[in-house]
Short mmCIF file of C-alpha atoms in Angstrom, two decimals:
data_model
loop_
_atom_site.label_atom_id
_atom_site.label_comp_id
_atom_site.label_asym_id
_atom_site.label_seq_id
_atom_site.Cartn_x
_atom_site.Cartn_y
_atom_site.Cartn_z
CA MET A 219 -24.66 11.91 13.72
CA PRO A 220 -27.86 10.91 15.55
CA VAL A 221 -27.96 7.20 16.31
CA HIS A 222 -31.31 6.75 14.58
CA ALA A 223 -30.00 8.41 11.39
CA GLN A 224 -26.98 6.11 11.33
CA SER A 225 -29.23 3.10 11.92
CA GLU A 226 -31.50 4.08 9.02
CA ASP A 227 -28.54 4.50 6.66
CA LEU A 228 -27.06 1.16 7.68
CA LYS A 229 -30.48 -0.49 7.24
CA SER A 230 -30.78 1.07 3.77
CA LEU A 231 -27.44 -0.45 2.72
CA ILE A 232 -28.44 -3.83 4.19
CA ASP A 233 -31.68 -3.71 2.16
CA GLN A 234 -29.66 -2.99 -0.98
CA LEU A 235 -27.41 -5.95 -0.23
CA ILE A 236 -30.36 -8.28 0.28
CA LYS A 237 -31.75 -7.25 -3.13
CA LEU A 238 -28.29 -7.79 -4.63
CA LYS A 239 -28.55 -11.49 -3.73
CA GLN A 240 -31.16 -11.91 -6.45
CA VAL A 241 -28.89 -10.77 -9.30
CA PRO A 242 -25.45 -11.92 -10.45
CA PRO A 243 -22.63 -9.46 -9.70
CA THR A 244 -21.95 -6.95 -12.46
CA GLU A 245 -18.26 -6.52 -11.56
CA PRO A 246 -15.72 -8.46 -9.46
CA ILE A 247 -15.34 -5.47 -7.08
CA LEU A 248 -18.49 -3.53 -6.22
CA GLN A 249 -19.20 -0.52 -4.02
CA LEU A 250 -22.58 0.60 -2.71
CA SER A 251 -22.84 4.13 -1.34
CA LEU A 252 -25.31 6.64 -0.05
CA THR A 253 -25.17 10.24 1.10
CA THR A 254 -25.46 10.60 4.86
CA VAL A 255 -25.44 13.29 7.55
CA SER A 256 -22.32 14.55 9.32
CA ILE A 257 -20.53 12.34 11.82
CA PRO A 258 -17.41 12.84 14.00
CA LEU A 259 -15.31 10.37 12.05
CA ILE A 260 -12.45 9.81 14.47
CA SER A 261 -14.91 9.29 17.35
CA TRP A 262 -16.92 6.85 15.24
CA LEU A 263 -13.76 4.93 14.35
CA ALA A 264 -12.64 4.69 17.99
CA SER A 265 -16.05 3.22 18.87
CA GLN A 266 -15.80 0.28 16.46
CA THR A 267 -14.78 -3.29 17.26
CA GLN A 268 -13.90 -4.41 13.71
CA TYR A 269 -10.36 -4.44 12.32
CA PRO A 270 -8.52 -3.05 10.51
CA ARG A 271 -9.39 0.48 11.59
CA ILE A 272 -8.07 3.15 9.20
CA TYR A 273 -8.18 6.94 9.39
CA TRP A 274 -7.11 9.46 6.76
CA HIS A 275 -7.35 13.25 6.90
CA GLY A 276 -5.88 15.31 4.07
CA ARG A 277 -3.68 18.32 4.72
CA ASP A 278 -6.04 20.57 2.77
CA LYS A 279 -8.79 19.63 5.30
CA LEU A 280 -11.26 18.81 2.49
CA GLU A 281 -10.86 15.04 2.68
CA GLU A 282 -11.47 12.77 5.68
CA VAL A 283 -12.06 9.01 5.87
CA ALA A 284 -12.80 6.47 8.60
CA ALA A 285 -12.82 2.84 7.45
CA ILE A 286 -13.20 -0.56 9.12
CA GLY A 287 -12.82 -4.17 8.10
CA ALA A 288 -11.35 -5.50 4.87
CA CYS A 289 -12.85 -7.23 1.87
CA LYS A 290 -9.39 -7.31 0.25
CA ASP A 291 -6.12 -7.21 2.17
CA ILE A 292 -2.86 -7.16 0.18
CA THR A 293 0.20 -7.66 2.38
CA PHE A 294 3.79 -8.13 1.22
CA ALA A 295 6.84 -9.04 3.27
CA THR A 296 10.53 -8.70 2.40
CA GLY A 297 11.77 -9.28 -1.12
CA VAL A 298 8.80 -7.96 -3.10
CA THR A 299 9.83 -5.61 -5.88
CA ASP A 300 8.06 -2.41 -6.85
CA GLN A 301 7.17 -4.08 -10.15
CA GLN A 302 5.41 -6.90 -8.30
CA LEU A 303 3.51 -4.34 -6.24
CA ALA A 304 2.56 -2.45 -9.39
CA ASP A 305 1.41 -5.63 -11.15
CA THR A 306 -0.73 -6.67 -8.18
CA TYR A 307 -2.36 -3.27 -7.90
CA GLU A 308 -3.01 -2.99 -11.65
CA GLN A 309 -4.64 -6.44 -11.61
CA GLN A 310 -6.79 -5.41 -8.67
CA ARG A 311 -7.70 -2.05 -10.20
CA ALA A 312 -8.85 -3.78 -13.41
CA LEU A 313 -11.57 -5.58 -11.43
CA SER A 314 -13.75 -2.46 -11.21
CA SER A 315 -14.66 0.50 -13.39
CA ASN A 316 -15.86 2.45 -10.33
CA GLN A 317 -13.62 5.48 -9.91
CA ASP A 318 -14.43 5.72 -6.18
CA ILE A 319 -12.76 2.41 -5.24
CA ARG A 320 -9.77 3.09 -2.98
CA TYR A 321 -7.03 0.97 -1.44
CA TYR A 322 -5.63 2.49 1.76
CA GLY A 323 -2.26 1.55 3.21
CA GLY A 324 1.43 2.17 3.18
CA VAL A 325 4.92 1.04 2.31
CA ALA A 326 7.86 0.81 4.69
CA PHE A 327 10.82 3.16 4.61
CA ASP A 328 13.20 0.37 3.56
CA ARG A 329 11.48 -2.47 1.72
CA SER A 330 14.68 -4.51 1.43
CA ILE A 331 14.57 -5.56 5.11
CA ALA A 332 11.89 -6.96 7.43
CA SER A 333 9.34 -4.48 8.74
CA TRP A 334 7.06 -4.45 11.80
CA PRO A 335 4.72 -7.34 12.61
CA GLU A 336 1.28 -6.96 11.00
CA PHE A 337 2.32 -4.01 8.81
CA GLY A 338 4.60 -5.77 6.38
CA ASN A 339 6.88 -4.02 3.91
CA SER A 340 3.68 -2.90 2.24
CA ARG A 341 0.04 -3.42 3.06
CA PHE A 342 -3.05 -2.09 1.29
CA VAL A 343 -6.67 -2.66 2.26
CA LEU A 344 -9.94 -2.29 0.42
CA PRO A 345 -12.11 -1.62 3.50
CA ARG A 346 -15.43 -3.31 4.10
CA ILE A 347 -17.10 -0.10 5.34
CA GLU A 348 -16.09 3.53 4.78
CA PHE A 349 -17.37 6.85 6.02
CA ARG A 350 -16.00 9.62 3.81
CA ARG A 351 -16.17 13.37 4.07
CA SER A 352 -15.46 15.50 1.02
CA ALA A 353 -15.66 19.17 2.07
CA THR A 354 -19.09 19.21 3.81
CA GLN A 355 -20.53 16.15 2.03
CA PHE A 356 -20.63 12.83 3.93
CA SER A 357 -21.11 9.39 2.43
CA LEU A 358 -21.39 5.84 3.77
CA ARG A 359 -19.98 3.05 1.59
CA VAL A 360 -19.73 -0.73 1.64
CA ASN A 361 -17.31 -2.65 -0.60
CA LEU A 362 -17.80 -6.19 -1.95
CA ASN A 363 -15.13 -8.53 -3.29
CA PHE A 364 -16.69 -11.07 -5.63
CA ALA A 365 -13.32 -11.77 -7.25
CA ASP A 366 -12.11 -13.83 -4.29
CA ASN A 367 -15.36 -14.83 -2.56
CA ASP A 368 -18.65 -16.54 -3.33
CA HIS A 369 -21.44 -14.13 -4.32
CA LEU A 370 -23.88 -14.95 -1.51
CA SER A 371 -21.31 -15.45 1.26
CA GLU A 372 -19.64 -12.14 0.40
CA ILE A 373 -22.97 -10.33 0.69
CA ASP A 374 -23.68 -12.09 4.00
CA GLN A 375 -20.29 -11.00 5.35
CA ALA A 376 -20.99 -7.40 4.32
CA ILE A 377 -24.41 -7.51 6.02
CA ALA A 378 -22.84 -8.91 9.19
CA ALA A 379 -20.24 -6.12 9.17
CA LEU A 380 -22.93 -3.44 8.80
CA GLU A 381 -24.99 -5.01 11.59
CA ALA A 382 -21.91 -4.92 13.87
CA VAL A 383 -21.30 -1.18 13.39
CA MET A 384 -21.43 0.69 16.71
CA PRO A 385 -22.74 4.24 17.16
CA ALA A 386 -20.14 6.95 17.63
CA ARG A 387 -19.28 7.66 21.27
CA PRO A 388 -17.31 10.68 22.49
CA LEU A 389 -13.57 10.13 22.61
CA ALA A 390 -12.04 9.50 26.00
CA PRO A 391 -10.88 12.77 27.57
CA PRO A 392 -7.15 13.49 27.15
CA ASN A 393 -5.09 12.02 29.95
CA LYS A 394 -1.33 12.24 30.30
CA LEU A 395 0.53 9.08 31.17
CA ALA A 396 3.23 8.58 33.78
CA LEU A 397 6.64 7.97 32.20
CA LEU A 398 8.25 4.88 33.71
CA ALA A 399 11.35 4.78 31.50
CA ARG A 400 12.77 6.31 28.32
CA ARG A 401 15.24 4.77 25.90
CA ASP A 402 16.76 6.45 22.84
CA CYS A 403 18.23 4.43 19.97
CA PRO A 404 20.77 5.58 19.05
CA ASP A 405 21.70 7.30 22.33
CA PHE A 406 23.57 10.59 22.17
CA PRO A 407 27.16 9.20 22.18
CA ARG A 408 26.26 6.87 19.32
CA TRP A 409 24.41 9.71 17.55
CA GLN A 410 27.47 11.95 17.83
CA SER A 411 29.64 9.21 16.34
CA LEU A 412 27.22 8.69 13.42
CA VAL A 413 27.02 12.41 12.62
CA GLU A 414 30.81 12.65 12.65
CA GLN A 415 31.03 9.72 10.23
CA VAL A 416 28.60 11.38 7.81
CA ILE A 417 30.30 14.79 7.84
CA GLU A 418 33.79 13.28 7.48
CA PRO A 419 35.06 14.80 4.18
CA GLU A 420 35.92 11.53 2.43
CA PHE A 421 32.43 10.07 3.12
CA ASN A 422 30.63 13.36 2.54
CA GLN A 423 32.23 13.75 -0.86
CA HIS A 424 30.29 10.78 -2.29
CA THR A 425 27.27 10.93 0.07
CA PRO A 426 26.53 14.60 0.78
CA LYS A 427 23.39 13.95 2.84
CA VAL A 428 22.18 11.23 5.21
CA VAL A 429 18.98 11.62 7.21
CA LEU A 430 19.71 10.01 10.55
CA SER A 431 16.79 9.24 12.84
CA ARG A 432 16.14 8.16 16.39
CA LEU A 433 13.65 5.81 18.03
CA THR A 434 12.47 7.09 21.42
CA GLN A 435 10.72 4.37 23.40
CA LEU A 436 8.54 5.48 26.29
CA GLU A 437 7.49 2.89 28.84
CA VAL A 438 4.22 4.16 30.35
CA ASN A 439 1.89 3.16 33.18
CA ASP A 440 -1.25 2.65 31.08
CA GLN A 441 -2.48 1.96 27.56
CA ALA A 442 -2.62 5.07 25.36
CA ASP A 443 -5.82 5.46 23.32
CA PRO A 444 -4.34 5.99 19.82
CA TRP A 445 -7.40 7.77 18.44
CA MET A 446 -7.61 10.19 21.35
CA VAL A 447 -3.88 10.90 20.92
CA LEU A 448 -4.30 11.46 17.18
CA ALA A 449 -7.30 13.76 17.75
CA CYS A 450 -5.24 15.88 20.19
CA TRP A 451 -2.31 15.93 17.77
CA GLN A 452 -4.68 16.95 14.99
CA GLY A 453 -5.82 19.91 17.07
CA ARG A 454 -2.22 21.03 17.67
CA ASN A 455 -1.06 20.65 14.03
CA PRO A 456 -4.07 21.34 11.79
CA ASN A 457 -1.83 22.07 8.76
CA SER A 458 -0.70 18.44 8.61
CA PHE A 459 -1.90 15.15 7.21
CA GLN A 460 -3.37 13.02 9.99
CA PHE A 461 -3.68 9.28 9.56
CA GLY A 462 -3.72 6.03 11.48
CA PHE A 463 -3.59 2.28 10.76
CA GLN A 464 -4.68 -0.26 13.37
CA PHE A 465 -4.57 -3.81 12.01
CA SER A 466 -5.16 -5.39 15.44
CA PRO A 467 -5.80 -4.17 19.01
CA GLU A 468 -2.08 -4.57 19.83
CA ARG A 469 -0.48 -2.00 17.52
CA THR A 470 -1.53 1.31 16.03
CA PHE A 471 0.60 3.52 13.80
CA ILE A 472 -0.45 7.16 13.84
CA SER A 473 1.07 10.19 12.17
CA CYS A 474 0.55 13.93 12.05
CA SER A 475 2.88 14.61 9.14
CA PRO A 476 3.42 17.96 7.44
CA GLU A 477 4.94 16.38 4.33
CA ARG A 478 3.22 15.35 1.12
CA LEU A 479 4.92 12.66 -0.95
CA PHE A 480 2.60 13.28 -3.88
CA ARG A 481 -0.97 13.99 -4.87
CA ARG A 482 -2.06 12.86 -8.31
CA SER A 483 -5.22 14.06 -10.03
CA GLN A 484 -5.47 12.29 -13.41
CA GLN A 485 -2.06 13.14 -14.97
CA GLU A 486 -1.36 16.20 -12.84
CA LEU A 487 1.07 15.66 -9.96
CA PHE A 488 1.79 17.84 -6.93
CA THR A 489 4.73 17.26 -4.60
CA GLU A 490 7.20 19.35 -2.58
CA ALA A 491 10.64 19.75 -1.10
CA LEU A 492 10.25 20.04 2.69
CA ALA A 493 13.64 20.16 4.40
CA GLY A 494 15.40 22.61 6.69
CA THR A 495 14.06 23.26 10.19
CA THR A 496 14.01 25.81 12.99
CA VAL A 497 11.81 26.40 16.05
CA ARG A 498 8.87 28.81 16.40
CA GLY A 499 9.28 32.07 18.24
CA LEU A 500 7.71 33.03 21.55
CA ASN A 501 6.08 36.05 19.89
CA GLN A 502 5.41 37.26 16.36
CA GLU A 503 8.56 39.35 16.13
CA GLU A 504 10.80 36.49 17.26
CA ASP A 505 8.92 34.05 14.99
CA ILE A 506 9.54 36.24 11.92
CA ALA A 507 13.20 36.67 12.88
CA LEU A 508 13.67 32.90 13.19
CA ALA A 509 11.93 32.34 9.83
CA ASN A 510 14.17 34.91 8.12
CA ALA A 511 17.25 33.35 9.69
CA LEU A 512 16.15 29.94 8.35
CA LEU A 513 15.69 31.39 4.86
CA GLU A 514 19.20 32.84 5.00
CA ASP A 515 20.89 29.84 6.63
CA ASN A 516 23.33 28.21 4.23
CA LYS A 517 23.18 24.69 5.69
CA ASN A 518 19.37 24.50 5.59
CA SER A 519 19.19 26.17 2.17
CA ILE A 520 21.59 23.61 0.69
CA GLU A 521 19.60 20.77 2.28
CA ASN A 522 16.34 22.01 0.74
CA GLN A 523 17.95 22.59 -2.67
CA LEU A 524 19.31 19.03 -2.66
CA VAL A 525 15.81 17.67 -2.05
CA ARG A 526 14.28 19.92 -4.73
CA SER A 527 16.88 18.94 -7.35
CA HIS A 528 16.49 15.24 -6.61
CA ILE A 529 12.69 15.31 -6.96
CA VAL A 530 12.84 17.29 -10.22
CA ASN A 531 15.41 14.86 -11.65
CA ALA A 532 13.37 11.83 -10.54
CA LEU A 533 10.16 13.15 -12.11
CA THR A 534 11.64 14.38 -15.40
CA PRO A 535 11.67 10.97 -17.20
CA LEU A 536 8.06 10.38 -16.13
CA SER A 537 6.71 13.79 -17.11
CA HIS A 538 6.03 16.09 -20.04
CA TYR A 539 6.72 19.05 -17.73
CA VAL A 540 8.16 19.59 -14.24
CA GLY A 541 8.16 22.98 -12.50
CA ALA A 542 9.54 23.83 -9.07
CA GLU A 543 9.56 27.02 -7.05
CA GLU A 544 12.95 28.70 -7.22
CA ALA A 545 12.67 30.48 -3.87
CA ALA A 546 11.87 28.66 -0.64
CA THR A 547 8.98 29.74 1.58
CA ILE A 548 8.25 29.02 5.25
CA PHE A 549 5.87 26.23 6.28
CA LYS A 550 4.81 26.74 9.91
CA LEU A 551 3.77 24.10 12.45
CA THR A 552 3.06 24.42 16.16
CA HIS A 553 6.60 24.08 17.51
CA ILE A 554 8.75 24.22 14.37
CA GLN A 555 8.93 25.75 10.90
CA HIS A 556 10.38 24.32 7.67
CA LEU A 557 11.72 25.48 4.33
CA HIS A 558 9.27 24.51 1.58
CA ARG A 559 9.26 24.49 -2.22
CA ALA A 560 6.20 23.39 -4.23
CA ILE A 561 6.73 21.15 -7.28
CA ARG A 562 4.20 20.37 -10.04
CA ALA A 563 4.41 17.93 -12.96
CA GLU A 564 2.32 16.89 -15.94
CA LEU A 565 2.76 13.11 -16.09
CA LYS A 566 3.05 11.02 -19.23
CA ALA A 567 -0.09 8.99 -19.97
CA GLU A 568 1.37 5.57 -19.19
CA VAL A 569 2.83 6.50 -15.77
CA ASN A 570 1.22 4.71 -12.80
CA ASP A 571 1.25 5.35 -9.06
CA PHE A 572 3.82 2.68 -8.28
CA GLN A 573 6.27 4.28 -10.69
CA LEU A 574 5.78 7.49 -8.73
CA LEU A 575 6.38 5.66 -5.45
CA GLN A 576 9.50 4.07 -6.89
CA ALA A 577 10.79 7.42 -8.16
CA LEU A 578 10.00 9.55 -5.12
CA HIS A 579 10.14 7.26 -2.08
CA PRO A 580 12.09 7.50 0.09
CA THR A 581 12.73 11.18 -0.55
CA PRO A 582 16.06 12.83 0.26
CA ALA A 583 14.18 14.51 3.15
CA VAL A 584 13.97 11.17 4.99
CA GLY A 585 16.75 9.09 3.36
CA GLY A 586 19.54 11.14 1.87
CA LEU A 587 21.59 11.59 -1.29
CA PRO A 588 22.54 9.62 -3.28
CA ARG A 589 19.63 7.43 -2.22
CA ASP A 590 21.38 4.04 -2.40
CA SER A 591 24.48 4.94 -0.41
CA ALA A 592 22.48 6.92 2.18
CA MET A 593 20.05 4.02 2.62
CA ARG A 594 22.93 1.59 2.97
CA PHE A 595 24.50 3.73 5.74
CA ILE A 596 21.15 3.96 7.58
CA ARG A 597 20.54 0.21 7.24
CA GLU A 598 23.97 -0.68 8.59
CA HIS A 599 24.42 1.93 11.33
CA GLU A 600 21.18 3.42 12.66
CA GLY A 601 20.53 0.49 14.99
CA TYR A 602 16.78 -0.07 14.75
CA VAL A 603 14.12 -0.94 12.14
CA ARG A 604 12.20 2.13 10.97
CA GLY A 605 9.26 0.08 9.68
CA TRP A 606 6.56 2.44 8.43
CA TYR A 607 8.21 5.48 10.03
CA ALA A 608 9.41 7.67 7.12
CA GLY A 609 7.49 5.33 4.82
CA ALA A 610 4.66 6.41 2.53
CA CYS A 611 1.02 6.20 3.66
CA GLY A 612 -2.13 7.09 1.75
CA TYR A 613 -4.45 5.66 -0.87
CA PHE A 614 -4.59 4.57 -4.51
CA ASN A 615 -7.50 5.36 -6.79
CA CYS A 616 -8.00 5.30 -10.57
CA ASP A 617 -8.44 9.04 -10.95
CA GLU A 618 -6.57 10.37 -7.94
CA SER A 619 -4.11 9.16 -5.34
CA GLU A 620 -2.45 10.82 -2.38
CA PHE A 621 0.45 9.83 -0.15
CA SER A 622 2.09 11.47 2.82
CA VAL A 623 5.60 10.86 4.12
CA ALA A 624 5.05 9.22 7.52
CA ILE A 625 7.19 11.48 9.70
CA ARG A 626 6.00 12.93 13.06
CA SER A 627 4.65 9.51 13.87
CA ALA A 628 4.17 7.03 16.69
CA LEU A 629 3.74 3.27 17.00
CA ILE A 630 1.55 2.61 20.04
CA GLU A 631 1.76 -0.78 21.76
CA PRO A 632 0.57 -2.06 25.15
CA GLY A 633 2.54 -0.18 27.81
CA ARG A 634 4.90 1.37 25.26
CA ILE A 635 4.90 4.30 22.87
CA ASN A 636 7.51 4.39 20.10
CA LEU A 637 8.27 7.89 18.78
CA PHE A 638 10.43 8.74 15.78
CA ALA A 639 12.29 11.83 14.60
CA GLY A 640 15.03 12.50 12.05
CA ALA A 641 17.45 15.20 10.96
CA GLY A 642 19.28 15.77 7.69
CA ILE A 643 23.04 15.52 8.19
CA ILE A 644 25.26 17.35 5.69
CA ALA A 645 28.69 18.97 5.81
CA GLY A 646 28.76 21.42 8.70
CA SER A 647 26.09 19.65 10.77
CA ASP A 648 26.62 19.83 14.53
CA PRO A 649 25.71 16.69 16.53
CA GLU A 650 24.29 18.61 19.51
CA ALA A 651 22.24 20.97 17.33
CA GLU A 652 20.84 18.04 15.32
CA TRP A 653 20.01 16.14 18.53
CA GLN A 654 18.12 19.20 19.75
CA GLU A 655 16.24 19.28 16.42
CA LEU A 656 15.00 15.75 17.21
CA GLU A 657 13.77 16.99 20.59
CA ASN A 658 12.01 19.94 18.93
CA LYS A 659 10.23 17.61 16.51
CA LEU A 660 8.95 15.46 19.39
CA ALA A 661 7.83 18.42 21.52
CA THR A 662 4.20 18.44 20.38
CA ILE A 663 3.51 14.71 20.80
CA MET A 664 5.44 14.55 24.08
CA SER A 665 3.32 17.37 25.49
CA ILE A 666 0.17 15.40 24.61
CA LEU A 667 1.36 12.07 26.02
CA ILE A 668 3.48 12.63 29.09
CA GLU A 669 3.42 14.64 32.29
CA LEU A 670 6.53 16.77 31.70
#
């Protein structure tokens, strides 16, 4: 986007805000928007100095958002129930009739324990400024919160935020960092012990699946630019959701996740069972052979069926109709391929997004089955706090909402990169094979970050 075009659009919004000072607000939450020309959103976001900085790119490639600042920031720590979250969101949503108002954020994997600093067990932001792309249409938006702030001071804050917007600069060129140290939690001996506990017949009889995960901490010689890393990751895995949340300069959570938790359009819901993994082949013939072997593999087939059955059962009380693909298909990424089944539901009229979150998150693909006993085992034995890894990230909106499961993700801190990967453990799982699956899942991001 040419700098002068951006400046003119920002000036136009500032002029609208100045005029708005002369009239009382029509609604407690207000959004001004205008159509604008194309802009490299992730480059624009990386150029800004205002926080939070939020990026969202849908898996279907039609939707992309870069947002900065916050005119409403809803953060919850430990002990907040899903009903409290739902009540807060419904109260907030009632403050505007504008169907374009969106709250971006996420919920932690396990909301019963403390999460990461700044992120909370759940955090949702109504940004101050948004650039949105829908297909080829770009828009610039500014949000105003008159519910919590004085009319004139809120407008002045919005004007100041628009005046502080920086022009988009090219992203820093990719540069691989020197690895100073690596630590895995759990390490392999501990991992082997945990897998053996899960597949032990007496335990497995009442908890047939536990998704164990690993934190891989990389100590590096320099600060990683999270937006450059996410842009590179985006290029390697274009069939994924790509998103990032940076609430301060110190920590950024980014993800290039293949998995949709749900997409809701009015009362129509789309979700999926994504579980069962193998690597990609070195050529087309080998790739097809590996995919066919995955389709025929009993362990992976059972794992995917468990996820499918759980999702269908969870959605049935909330829906007039639930339909799921009987046969699995192959979902291909750069280094790995998964078993996939699409699921669609027609929701009952009174069902809200937080009921969907409560029903679907965490899925058996990141937690296990039954959910409560699998979560209890993870909480007591895994050895680290997952935070927003394997949580749910996305946005709420009156008419439509979309959330991704935050796998294939990284928490970037000064001098340290935290990577996460998990594997579904069921009867017959082999500790060494599952450990290698974790390595396969980290292959793409490791090749971007580190000189191997």
